[in-house]
Amino acid sequence: MRNTRLGKVFLARVLTGTAIATGTSLALAAPAFAQGGEVSLNVKAGPLSTALNDFASQTGYQLLYPSDLVAGKTSGGASGAQSVSDGLRRVLAGTGLGFTLLDGKTIQISAPNTGDGEVVTGAVNVEGVQGSPWFGGAGQAAGVNGVNGSRDITATEGTGSFTSGALTIGSKVPQALKDLPQTISVLTDERLKQQNVTDFTTAMRQLPGVTLVQGATGLENTFYSRGYAVTSIQVDGGAPLSTLHGFYPQIDMAQYDHVEMLRGATGTFSGYGTPSGSVNLVRKKPLDHSQFSIEAQAGSWQNYRIVADATSPLALDGKLRGRLVMTYQDNHYFYDTAKNNKTLIYGVTELDATPTTLVTAGISYTRQNAVPWYGGMPRYQNGDDLELPRNTSFVFPWNRWDFDTTELFGGIRQKIGSEWTANLDVTRNRQTSFQELGTSNGTVNPLSGAGPTLSGVYNNYSSTQLSTEATLTGAFTVFGQHQEVTFGVNRVDTDGGGQILYRPLITGTLTQPYVPYPGGPAYYSGSPNGSAPAINVFDFDPNNPLYTEPRAPLASGRRLSSGTVQSVAYMNLRLTAFDRLHLTTGLRWSRYAYKQSTVSLCYSIPTSGTPSDFNCVGRQIGDEYSPNQSNFNDTDISWPPSGSLSYDITNQLTGYVGYTDIYESQPDTLDGDLNPVHPVTGSNIEAGLKWAARGGRLNISIAAYRIREKGFAQFDQSRVVVDEITGETFVLANKGNRILGGTVDANHACCFYSDPNQTNKSDGIDFDATGEIRPGWQFSASYSYNRNKYDGSTTGANEGLPLVTIAPRHIYKLWTSFDFEAAGAAGWLSGLTLSGGLNGQSAGYRSGTTCINLNPPNSMGISTCKSSGKPDTVPFQYWVYAYAIVSGRIDYRFSDKWSLAVNLDNILDKTYYTNDGISGGNWYGAPRSFTATLRAKW
């Protein structure tokens, strides 16, 4: 063996001499130093030949290699203090090349296999980069993860790649996309930068298979996947946060490295939830070297943004590291009056407490002050489009929605041996917000052009979420096969307590009519003026005195506590019976508990003892009365357990088929015993193929799925009774309880049962391809087909209709980029990167009935149809037509520090809608726009 080794070294020297004689590259550097010493590296990502030259000059070693061996290859670079061998592994990661130490001064770069098929030996070859291929090691070997000095093996910063070889969503441990038996997608750091993704909404818009439906304001959105709303958001793979109970995800993406998404039922780890999927936001972590970057943006509609990002070792010889990200953004919109101002400060530290213990702690604070448009545009009563200009809006200058969001987080990661890791992660999210918003309420009469009137809301929200998760993950060997196991417990406590409830902002009665300004006209139900000022949607003037800022309404109640506690314990196994056959299965216990405590507040001094104000007789405005408490819970064990089989057809191609259970709580619907109706249950069956090409630098997947859900809450009509004396409607609960109108409290109704005759069905296909097609050419393409519908005897008129009619059946997204330098270009062309793509979808529709006239909002802010003794509603139907939006980007690097990029969105200036509604809720998509970004990095 020793003779073989010496022979190979001799042969390498002979080949090297021949290469030099024939003009082959030889990277030389002055004085060499002993093998095993540490050096401080700052090798930039880029062409491999340049990276090797930089490495040689910084280490003092000479590197020998033929020029054609490195031609067209790129390197992720290497930074920070490390050994020479570790640094060179990082430089070569993903290139398919290895190295051999010839002597104390010389290193031979070569392909990993010699002519006789035996691996070139030495310190290590590239296949062993950063450890084993398990738990994300393969991603580092491919150069698409963790190559920029982050302790997070899933980090994509600095890789320049559109794909990833290590994600935690769907497994709780870093795994290659190929090894996860569900549909998984990723937006890497490179994609976030190229497509100018600055907020959570824009990130979701770029993820495959996701449809965006804009909500009540420009700050609210609903995202649909496979026919269901996505409501599960994880951070760093922890327990999912809730978007309910007063929390609005106003998330700035500057603090995140990448976004992961699992489509379909989230299965073992997340407990309750819809089969839409789950999103995981992965925070930026400190790097092992000093790095500072700044970017400044200016764009259409007075959009200005600046981001500063600094990271560095802080103390203890680099064992204590820190990172600070700060952003400031001020922007208007393509429609009139609305604007938004946001500031973010994000800081995180890491401490290597021991060689095997990593401690993380951080904070994120966001302040946002907005003048949003609330409600969107209405339509004609028959559903026809008003065809107003795209810059039209019904935004009142006094509109405001202010947010303060503080997130504290920390974690401990303990390595146990070479294959086991224990994690503890804690996140506390606290958000308070205040909104005072006016809106246009009502449809437009196609004959008179009238109909909409002024309405509004006034709210104080408060939300606190505490998410805790502990996991133990590891691997063991049985019969020579690698087995993996994960144990975990998590708990999410969400509380919207502290919210203050108010009377409607715009309301008028006979005794207290609404008067928009002193001496102005009086508005109340039945008056000549109507119940509120009219809005002329064709000639809207937000400064009309009729729309003067209303006085603040009086508080009508307070939520002392309002939220849920979800607890989950799970075990997940990935078993390998034979070299290529893997079984993944898991068992989950989950508990869902709802809690609410409210109290009503007197908002008027009663003049009579009517039932509506009897409790305030003898009290003062603001006095409390009628305290109410509600507590419900539900427990479940997933059975049969979720499971999947995957088979490695080749080393690059894997096929899989799997089953994941669905378990969706229905806490707001109560049965006759005033307990929550049993959860919706069902199954997500999926089969697919995954291909990891080009050594993991290109990932392609295709999957077909079938979703079935049953057990939806159905109102028990047989329990309805009408009081013969008062004429009031009651619902009879068990034990003789009579519930007026069936309303138990503001969030619960009685009496329901699990309907065995309704099934929600969703079927479809997902295709996703991301990564490097050839050196310098990055590519991302996806296509999703989904068909969903209501099925069953109790679905009534909905039988056979889609679950969400506005969601398209076909969604396709493309983004591709070509870096001339990475492709081997020289001269001025080497600084150029060109990118472009499109997002498109098929048509959707809405149909139903709408009120001809509306009553003023009630105490809950809800408007109802006004009875006129003749038909009160009219039918409507309309289509949201198919569209495709084309975008592009030009980026030029002036040096290794400075670059300028220009993004062009909606290049063809397509007019389209991003939502649907009838009395409101219609939103145009943004017209053609540009954003210029100047970046610098040291």
GROMACS .gro file of N, CA and C in nm, residues 622-723:
model
  306
  622GLY      N    1  -6.752   5.301   3.073
  622GLY     CA    2  -6.626   5.234   3.099
  622GLY      C    3  -6.633   5.130   3.208
  623ASP      N    4  -6.745   5.126   3.283
  623ASP     CA    5  -6.760   5.025   3.388
  623ASP      C    6  -6.771   4.886   3.328
  624GLU      N    7  -6.716   4.787   3.397
  624GLU     CA    8  -6.719   4.649   3.350
  624GLU      C    9  -6.846   4.579   3.396
  625TYR      N   10  -6.890   4.484   3.310
  625TYR     CA   11  -7.002   4.397   3.348
  625TYR      C   12  -6.997   4.271   3.263
  626SER      N   13  -7.075   4.173   3.302
  626SER     CA   14  -7.088   4.046   3.228
  626SER      C   15  -6.954   3.982   3.195
  627PRO      N   16  -6.872   3.949   3.294
  627PRO     CA   17  -6.749   3.873   3.263
  627PRO      C   18  -6.785   3.736   3.207
  628ASN      N   19  -6.703   3.688   3.115
  628ASN     CA   20  -6.731   3.561   3.051
  628ASN      C   21  -6.601   3.482   3.035
  629GLN      N   22  -6.607   3.354   3.063
  629GLN     CA   23  -6.490   3.267   3.046
  629GLN      C   24  -6.530   3.144   2.966
  630SER      N   25  -6.439   3.103   2.875
  630SER     CA   26  -6.460   2.982   2.796
  630SER      C   27  -6.330   2.904   2.792
  631ASN      N   28  -6.338   2.774   2.815
  631ASN     CA   29  -6.221   2.688   2.811
  631ASN      C   30  -6.259   2.556   2.747
  632PHE      N   31  -6.191   2.518   2.640
  632PHE     CA   32  -6.217   2.393   2.572
  632PHE      C   33  -6.084   2.327   2.538
  633ASN      N   34  -6.083   2.195   2.526
  633ASN     CA   35  -5.960   2.127   2.487
  633ASN      C   36  -5.992   1.998   2.415
  634ASP      N   37  -5.892   1.947   2.344
  634ASP     CA   38  -5.908   1.825   2.267
  634ASP      C   39  -5.773   1.756   2.257
  635THR      N   40  -5.771   1.624   2.266
  635THR     CA   41  -5.647   1.546   2.263
  635THR      C   42  -5.658   1.437   2.157
  636ASP      N   43  -5.544   1.407   2.093
  636ASP     CA   44  -5.547   1.307   1.986
  636ASP      C   45  -5.412   1.238   1.975
  637ILE      N   46  -5.416   1.112   1.936
  637ILE     CA   47  -5.298   1.036   1.897
  637ILE      C   48  -5.314   0.996   1.751
  638SER      N   49  -5.215   1.029   1.670
  638SER     CA   50  -5.226   1.000   1.526
  638SER      C   51  -5.221   0.849   1.504
  639TRP      N   52  -5.330   0.796   1.453
  639TRP     CA   53  -5.335   0.654   1.421
  639TRP      C   54  -5.432   0.631   1.308
  640PRO      N   55  -5.396   0.563   1.203
  640PRO     CA   56  -5.264   0.502   1.184
  640PRO      C   57  -5.157   0.608   1.166
  641PRO      N   58  -5.033   0.575   1.199
  641PRO     CA   59  -4.926   0.675   1.189
  641PRO      C   60  -4.893   0.706   1.044
  642SER      N   61  -4.838   0.826   1.025
  642SER     CA   62  -4.792   0.863   0.891
  642SER      C   63  -4.674   0.774   0.851
  643GLY      N   64  -4.661   0.751   0.721
  643GLY     CA   65  -4.552   0.666   0.675
  643GLY      C   66  -4.525   0.686   0.527
  644SER      N   67  -4.402   0.659   0.488
  644SER     CA   68  -4.365   0.668   0.347
  644SER      C   69  -4.254   0.570   0.317
  645LEU      N   70  -4.253   0.523   0.195
  645LEU     CA   71  -4.146   0.437   0.144
  645LEU      C   72  -4.075   0.511   0.032
  646SER      N   73  -3.942   0.512   0.038
  646SER     CA   74  -3.865   0.571  -0.070
  646SER      C   75  -3.759   0.472  -0.116
  647TYR      N   76  -3.731   0.475  -0.245
  647TYR     CA   77  -3.636   0.380  -0.304
  647TYR      C   78  -3.538   0.457  -0.390
  648ASP      N   79  -3.408   0.438  -0.363
  648ASP     CA   80  -3.303   0.503  -0.441
  648ASP      C   81  -3.282   0.424  -0.570
  649ILE      N   82  -3.347   0.468  -0.676
  649ILE     CA   83  -3.337   0.399  -0.804
  649ILE      C   84  -3.194   0.403  -0.854
  650THR      N   85  -3.130   0.520  -0.840
  650THR     CA   86  -2.986   0.535  -0.862
  650THR      C   87  -2.935   0.621  -0.748
  651ASN      N   88  -2.807   0.654  -0.751
  651ASN     CA   89  -2.752   0.741  -0.648
  651ASN      C   90  -2.811   0.882  -0.655
  652GLN      N   91  -2.864   0.917  -0.771
  652GLN     CA   92  -2.919   1.052  -0.789
  652GLN      C   93  -3.072   1.055  -0.793
  653LEU      N   94  -3.137   0.943  -0.822
  653LEU     CA   95  -3.281   0.940  -0.844
  653LEU      C   96  -3.351   0.857  -0.737
  654THR      N   97  -3.453   0.917  -0.674
  654THR     CA   98  -3.530   0.850  -0.568
  654THR      C   99  -3.679   0.858  -0.599
  655GLY      N  100  -3.748   0.746  -0.581
  655GLY     CA  101  -3.893   0.745  -0.592
  655GLY      C  102  -3.953   0.722  -0.455
  656TYR      N  103  -4.071   0.778  -0.431
  656TYR     CA  104  -4.133   0.763  -0.300
  656TYR      C  105  -4.285   0.761  -0.310
  657VAL      N  106  -4.349   0.703  -0.209
  657VAL     CA  107  -4.492   0.708  -0.191
  657VAL      C  108  -4.518   0.717  -0.042
  658GLY      N  109  -4.614   0.802  -0.002
  658GLY     CA  110  -4.633   0.822   0.141
  658GLY      C  111  -4.774   0.863   0.177
  659TYR      N  112  -4.803   0.844   0.305
  659TYR     CA  113  -4.932   0.881   0.362
  659TYR      C  114  -4.907   0.971   0.484
  660THR      N  115  -4.979   1.083   0.491
  660THR     CA  116  -4.972   1.173   0.606
  660THR      C  117  -5.113   1.200   0.655
  661ASP      N  118  -5.135   1.189   0.786
  661ASP     CA  119  -5.269   1.212   0.837
  661ASP      C  120  -5.298   1.362   0.847
  662ILE      N  121  -5.426   1.395   0.844
  662ILE     CA  122  -5.473   1.533   0.857
  662ILE      C  123  -5.555   1.542   0.985
  663TYR      N  124  -5.530   1.646   1.062
  663TYR     CA  125  -5.598   1.662   1.190
  663TYR      C  126  -5.618   1.811   1.213
  664GLU      N  127  -5.740   1.860   1.189
  664GLU     CA  128  -5.768   2.003   1.193
  664GLU      C  129  -5.876   2.032   1.297
  665SER      N  130  -5.838   2.106   1.401
  665SER     CA  131  -5.929   2.135   1.510
  665SER      C  132  -6.041   2.229   1.465
  666GLN      N  133  -6.159   2.217   1.531
  666GLN     CA  134  -6.274   2.303   1.506
  666GLN      C  135  -6.319   2.364   1.639
  667PRO      N  136  -6.235   2.444   1.703
  667PRO     CA  137  -6.264   2.490   1.839
  667PRO      C  138  -6.378   2.590   1.850
  668ASP      N  139  -6.416   2.654   1.739
  668ASP     CA  140  -6.520   2.756   1.747
  668ASP      C  141  -6.661   2.699   1.731
  669THR      N  142  -6.673   2.571   1.698
  669THR     CA  143  -6.804   2.508   1.684
  669THR      C  144  -6.822   2.405   1.795
  670LEU      N  145  -6.930   2.421   1.874
  670LEU     CA  146  -6.952   2.339   1.992
  670LEU      C  147  -7.068   2.243   1.971
  671ASP      N  148  -7.058   2.127   2.036
  671ASP     CA  149  -7.168   2.030   2.028
  671ASP      C  150  -7.270   2.059   2.139
  672GLY      N  151  -7.365   1.969   2.156
  672GLY     CA  152  -7.471   1.990   2.254
  672GLY      C  153  -7.422   1.997   2.396
  673ASP      N  154  -7.306   1.938   2.426
  673ASP     CA  155  -7.248   1.945   2.560
  673ASP      C  156  -7.156   2.065   2.575
  674LEU      N  157  -7.156   2.154   2.476
  674LEU     CA  158  -7.071   2.274   2.474
  674LEU      C  159  -6.923   2.241   2.476
  675ASN      N  160  -6.888   2.131   2.410
  675ASN     CA  161  -6.750   2.094   2.386
  675ASN      C  162  -6.721   2.107   2.236
  676PRO      N  163  -6.596   2.131   2.198
  676PRO     CA  164  -6.567   2.143   2.055
  676PRO      C  165  -6.604   2.017   1.979
  677VAL      N  166  -6.658   2.037   1.859
  677VAL     CA  167  -6.686   1.925   1.770
  677VAL      C  168  -6.553   1.856   1.738
  678HIS      N  169  -6.558   1.725   1.720
  678HIS     CA  170  -6.436   1.651   1.691
  678HIS      C  171  -6.364   1.712   1.571
  679PRO      N  172  -6.231   1.708   1.570
  679PRO     CA  173  -6.154   1.767   1.461
  679PRO      C  174  -6.185   1.703   1.326
  680VAL      N  175  -6.159   1.781   1.222
  680VAL     CA  176  -6.162   1.728   1.086
  680VAL      C  177  -6.043   1.633   1.071
  681THR      N  178  -6.069   1.518   1.011
  681THR     CA  179  -5.961   1.421   0.988
  681THR      C  180  -5.955   1.387   0.839
  682GLY      N  181  -5.844   1.328   0.800
  682GLY     CA  182  -5.830   1.291   0.661
  682GLY      C  183  -5.692   1.238   0.630
  683SER      N  184  -5.662   1.236   0.501
  683SER     CA  185  -5.535   1.178   0.458
  683SER      C  186  -5.477   1.258   0.342
  684ASN      N  187  -5.346   1.260   0.337
  684ASN     CA  188  -5.269   1.318   0.226
  684ASN      C  189  -5.181   1.206   0.170
  685ILE      N  190  -5.214   1.156   0.053
  685ILE     CA  191  -5.136   1.051  -0.011
  685ILE      C  192  -5.059   1.113  -0.127
  686GLU      N  193  -4.930   1.086  -0.132
  686GLU     CA  194  -4.844   1.151  -0.231
  686GLU      C  195  -4.741   1.051  -0.283
  687ALA      N  196  -4.715   1.058  -0.413
  687ALA     CA  197  -4.611   0.976  -0.475
  687ALA      C  198  -4.531   1.063  -0.570
  688GLY      N  199  -4.400   1.038  -0.577
  688GLY     CA  200  -4.321   1.124  -0.662
  688GLY      C  201  -4.182   1.072  -0.690
  689LEU      N  202  -4.109   1.148  -0.770
  689LEU     CA  203  -3.971   1.122  -0.805
  689LEU      C  204  -3.888   1.245  -0.774
  690LYS      N  205  -3.765   1.223  -0.722
  690LYS     CA  206  -3.673   1.332  -0.696
  690LYS      C  207  -3.536   1.297  -0.752
  691TRP      N  208  -3.479   1.395  -0.823
  691TRP     CA  209  -3.351   1.373  -0.890
  691TRP      C  210  -3.254   1.482  -0.847
  692ALA      N  211  -3.142   1.443  -0.790
  692ALA     CA  212  -3.036   1.535  -0.752
  692ALA      C  213  -2.924   1.524  -0.854
  693ALA      N  214  -2.923   1.615  -0.951
  693ALA     CA  215  -2.826   1.610  -1.061
  693ALA      C  216  -2.707   1.701  -1.030
  694ARG      N  217  -2.604   1.687  -1.112
  694ARG     CA  218  -2.484   1.770  -1.102
  694ARG      C  219  -2.429   1.771  -0.960
  695GLY      N  220  -2.423   1.655  -0.898
  695GLY     CA  221  -2.367   1.644  -0.765
  695GLY      C  222  -2.447   1.714  -0.657
  696GLY      N  223  -2.579   1.735  -0.682
  696GLY     CA  224  -2.664   1.802  -0.585
  696GLY      C  225  -2.684   1.949  -0.613
  697ARG      N  226  -2.620   2.001  -0.719
  697ARG     CA  227  -2.635   2.143  -0.752
  697ARG      C  228  -2.760   2.170  -0.836
  698LEU      N  229  -2.832   2.066  -0.876
  698LEU     CA  230  -2.959   2.078  -0.947
  698LEU      C  231  -3.056   1.976  -0.889
  699ASN      N  232  -3.172   2.022  -0.841
  699ASN     CA  233  -3.272   1.934  -0.782
  699ASN      C  234  -3.402   1.944  -0.861
  700ILE      N  235  -3.454   1.830  -0.902
  700ILE     CA  236  -3.578   1.823  -0.979
  700ILE      C  237  -3.672   1.726  -0.911
  701SER      N  238  -3.799   1.763  -0.898
  701SER     CA  239  -3.898   1.674  -0.836
  701SER      C  240  -4.031   1.686  -0.908
  702ILE      N  241  -4.104   1.576  -0.908
  702ILE     CA  242  -4.241   1.573  -0.958
  702ILE      C  243  -4.323   1.484  -0.867
  703ALA      N  244  -4.443   1.527  -0.833
  703ALA     CA  245  -4.525   1.452  -0.738
  703ALA      C  246  -4.672   1.463  -0.777
  704ALA      N  247  -4.746   1.358  -0.747
  704ALA     CA  248  -4.892   1.357  -0.760
  704ALA      C  249  -4.949   1.332  -0.621
  705TYR      N  250  -5.059   1.398  -0.587
  705TYR     CA  251  -5.114   1.385  -0.452
  705TYR      C  252  -5.267   1.374  -0.455
  706ARG      N  253  -5.318   1.322  -0.343
  706ARG     CA  254  -5.463   1.304  -0.325
  706ARG      C  255  -5.496   1.337  -0.180
  707ILE      N  256  -5.580   1.439  -0.158
  707ILE     CA  257  -5.618   1.484  -0.024
  707ILE      C  258  -5.767   1.461  -0.003
  708ARG      N  259  -5.800   1.402   0.112
  708ARG     CA  260  -5.940   1.382   0.149
  708ARG      C  261  -5.960   1.425   0.294
  709GLU      N  262  -6.068   1.503   0.318
  709GLU     CA  263  -6.101   1.549   0.453
  709GLU      C  264  -6.247   1.520   0.485
  710LYS      N  265  -6.273   1.479   0.609
  710LYS     CA  266  -6.410   1.452   0.655
  710LYS      C  267  -6.427   1.500   0.798
  711GLY      N  268  -6.556   1.506   0.838
  711GLY     CA  269  -6.587   1.540   0.976
  711GLY      C  270  -6.608   1.688   1.000
  712PHE      N  271  -6.651   1.761   0.898
  712PHE     CA  272  -6.673   1.903   0.914
  712PHE      C  273  -6.795   1.931   1.002
  713ALA      N  274  -6.787   2.039   1.079
  713ALA     CA  275  -6.897   2.076   1.168
  713ALA      C  276  -7.019   2.116   1.087
  714GLN      N  277  -7.134   2.058   1.122
  714GLN     CA  278  -7.260   2.087   1.056
  714GLN      C  279  -7.360   2.133   1.162
  715PHE      N  280  -7.427   2.244   1.137
  715PHE     CA  281  -7.522   2.295   1.235
  715PHE      C  282  -7.642   2.201   1.248
  716ASP      N  283  -7.682   2.175   1.372
  716ASP     CA  284  -7.794   2.086   1.402
  716ASP      C  285  -7.924   2.165   1.402
  717GLN      N  286  -7.990   2.167   1.287
  717GLN     CA  287  -8.111   2.247   1.271
  717GLN      C  288  -8.223   2.199   1.362
  718SER      N  289  -8.221   2.075   1.404
  718SER     CA  290  -8.328   2.020   1.487
  718SER      C  291  -8.331   2.082   1.627
  719ARG      N  292  -8.228   2.151   1.667
  719ARG     CA  293  -8.223   2.210   1.800
  719ARG      C  294  -8.277   2.353   1.804
  720VAL      N  295  -8.317   2.409   1.691
  720VAL     CA  296  -8.364   2.547   1.686
  720VAL      C  297  -8.509   2.555   1.735
  721VAL      N  298  -8.537   2.647   1.826
  721VAL     CA  299  -8.673   2.673   1.876
  721VAL      C  300  -8.696   2.823   1.878
  722VAL      N  301  -8.824   2.862   1.867
  722VAL     CA  302  -8.862   3.003   1.872
  722VAL      C  303  -8.952   3.024   1.992
  723ASP      N  304  -8.916   3.120   2.077
  723ASP     CA  305  -8.997   3.150   2.195
  723ASP      C  306  -9.132   3.204   2.152
   0.00000   0.00000   0.00000
